[in-house]
CSV table of C-alpha atoms in Angstrom, one decimal:
chain,number,residue,atom,x,y,z
A,258,ASP,CA,-74.7,-61.9,-104.4
A,259,LEU,CA,-71.9,-59.4,-105.4
A,260,GLU,CA,-72.2,-60.3,-109.1
A,261,SER,CA,-75.9,-59.7,-109.1
A,262,GLN,CA,-75.5,-56.6,-106.8
A,263,ARG,CA,-78.0,-58.0,-104.3
A,264,VAL,CA,-76.4,-58.1,-100.9
A,265,SER,CA,-78.6,-59.8,-98.3
A,266,GLU,CA,-78.5,-59.8,-94.6
A,267,GLU,CA,-77.1,-63.3,-94.7
A,268,THR,CA,-74.2,-62.2,-96.8
A,269,ILE,CA,-73.4,-59.4,-94.4
A,270,ARG,CA,-73.5,-61.8,-91.5
A,271,GLY,CA,-71.3,-64.2,-93.3
A,272,GLN,CA,-68.7,-61.4,-94.0
A,273,GLU,CA,-68.9,-60.3,-90.3
A,274,LYS,CA,-68.2,-63.9,-89.2
A,275,ILE,CA,-65.2,-64.1,-91.5
A,276,LEU,CA,-63.8,-60.8,-90.3
A,277,THR,CA,-64.3,-61.8,-86.7
A,278,ARG,CA,-62.4,-65.1,-87.3
A,279,LEU,CA,-59.6,-63.2,-89.0
A,280,LEU,CA,-59.3,-60.7,-86.2
A,281,ASN,CA,-59.3,-63.5,-83.6
A,282,MET,CA,-56.6,-65.4,-85.5
A,283,GLN,CA,-54.5,-62.2,-85.6
A,284,LYS,CA,-54.9,-61.7,-81.9
A,285,SER,CA,-54.0,-65.3,-81.0
A,286,LEU,CA,-50.9,-65.1,-83.1
A,287,ARG,CA,-49.8,-62.0,-81.2
A,288,GLN,CA,-50.5,-63.7,-77.9
A,289,ARG,CA,-48.6,-66.9,-78.5
A,290,PRO,CA,-46.3,-67.5,-75.5
A,291,ASP,CA,-42.6,-67.3,-75.9
A,292,PRO,CA,-41.2,-70.9,-76.0
A,293,SER,CA,-38.5,-69.9,-73.5
A,294,ARG,CA,-41.2,-69.0,-70.9
A,295,ARG,CA,-43.1,-72.2,-71.1
A,296,ARG,CA,-44.3,-73.8,-67.9
A,297,LYS,CA,-42.1,-76.6,-66.6
A,298,SER,CA,-43.3,-79.6,-64.6
A,299,LYS,CA,-41.6,-81.3,-61.8
A,300,PRO,CA,-42.4,-84.5,-60.0
A,301,GLY,CA,-44.6,-84.5,-56.9
A,302,GLU,CA,-43.1,-84.6,-53.4
A,303,GLU,CA,-44.0,-86.7,-50.3
A,304,TYR,CA,-45.7,-84.8,-47.5
A,305,ALA,CA,-46.2,-85.9,-44.0
A,306,VAL,CA,-49.9,-85.2,-43.2
A,307,LYS,CA,-50.6,-84.5,-39.6
A,308,PRO,CA,-54.2,-84.9,-38.6
A,309,PRO,CA,-55.8,-82.2,-36.6
A,310,PRO,CA,-56.1,-82.7,-32.8
A,311,GLU,CA,-59.2,-84.5,-31.6
A,312,LEU,CA,-62.0,-82.3,-30.4
A,313,THR,CA,-63.0,-82.2,-26.8
A,314,ALA,CA,-66.7,-82.8,-25.9
A,315,ASP,CA,-67.1,-79.0,-25.3
A,316,GLU,CA,-65.5,-78.1,-28.6
A,317,ARG,CA,-67.7,-80.7,-30.4
A,318,GLU,CA,-70.8,-79.3,-28.8
A,319,LYS,CA,-69.8,-75.7,-29.8
A,320,LEU,CA,-69.2,-76.9,-33.3
A,321,VAL,CA,-72.7,-78.6,-33.4
A,322,GLU,CA,-74.3,-75.4,-32.1
A,323,ASP,CA,-72.4,-73.3,-34.7
A,324,ILE,CA,-73.6,-75.6,-37.5
A,325,LEU,CA,-77.2,-75.5,-36.3
A,326,TYR,CA,-77.1,-71.7,-35.8
A,327,ARG,CA,-75.8,-71.0,-39.3
A,328,ARG,CA,-78.4,-73.3,-40.9
A,329,ARG,CA,-81.3,-72.0,-38.7
A,330,GLY,CA,-84.2,-71.1,-40.9
A,331,SER,CA,-83.2,-73.5,-43.7
A,332,TYR,CA,-84.9,-76.4,-41.9
A,333,PRO,CA,-88.1,-76.7,-39.7
A,334,PRO,CA,-87.3,-76.1,-36.0
A,335,GLU,CA,-88.7,-79.6,-35.1
A,336,TYR,CA,-85.8,-81.2,-37.0
A,337,GLU,CA,-83.2,-79.6,-34.8
A,338,ASP,CA,-83.0,-82.6,-32.4
A,339,LEU,CA,-82.7,-85.0,-35.4
A,340,ILE,CA,-79.9,-83.0,-36.9
A,341,ARG,CA,-78.1,-82.8,-33.6
A,342,ALA,CA,-78.4,-86.6,-33.2
A,343,TYR,CA,-77.1,-87.1,-36.7
A,344,ILE,CA,-74.1,-84.9,-36.3
A,345,GLU,CA,-73.2,-86.5,-33.0
A,346,ALA,CA,-73.6,-90.0,-34.6
A,347,ILE,CA,-71.2,-89.2,-37.5
A,348,SER,CA,-68.7,-87.6,-35.1
A,349,ARG,CA,-68.6,-90.8,-33.0
A,350,ASP,CA,-68.1,-93.0,-36.1
A,351,GLU,CA,-64.9,-91.1,-37.0
């Protein structure tokens, strides 16, 4: 294209791609981390996991009400009893 002095849009796009790649390479070379500041790993540790205290019946009922209240409008009202029964069933299985 340059020899024939006919520069097309494709040639300009190709040159822009090359320029962008060169600029990105330059930027990545400047941003290389200092080897002395590399992240270091260490082995995992054992943790004693303490389960949360069991909910009382009142706390469980309040939780069910909160769940139903927050989701109100995202399900038909006639499903509320089914949802309540489902939540109570899975909380009993635990």
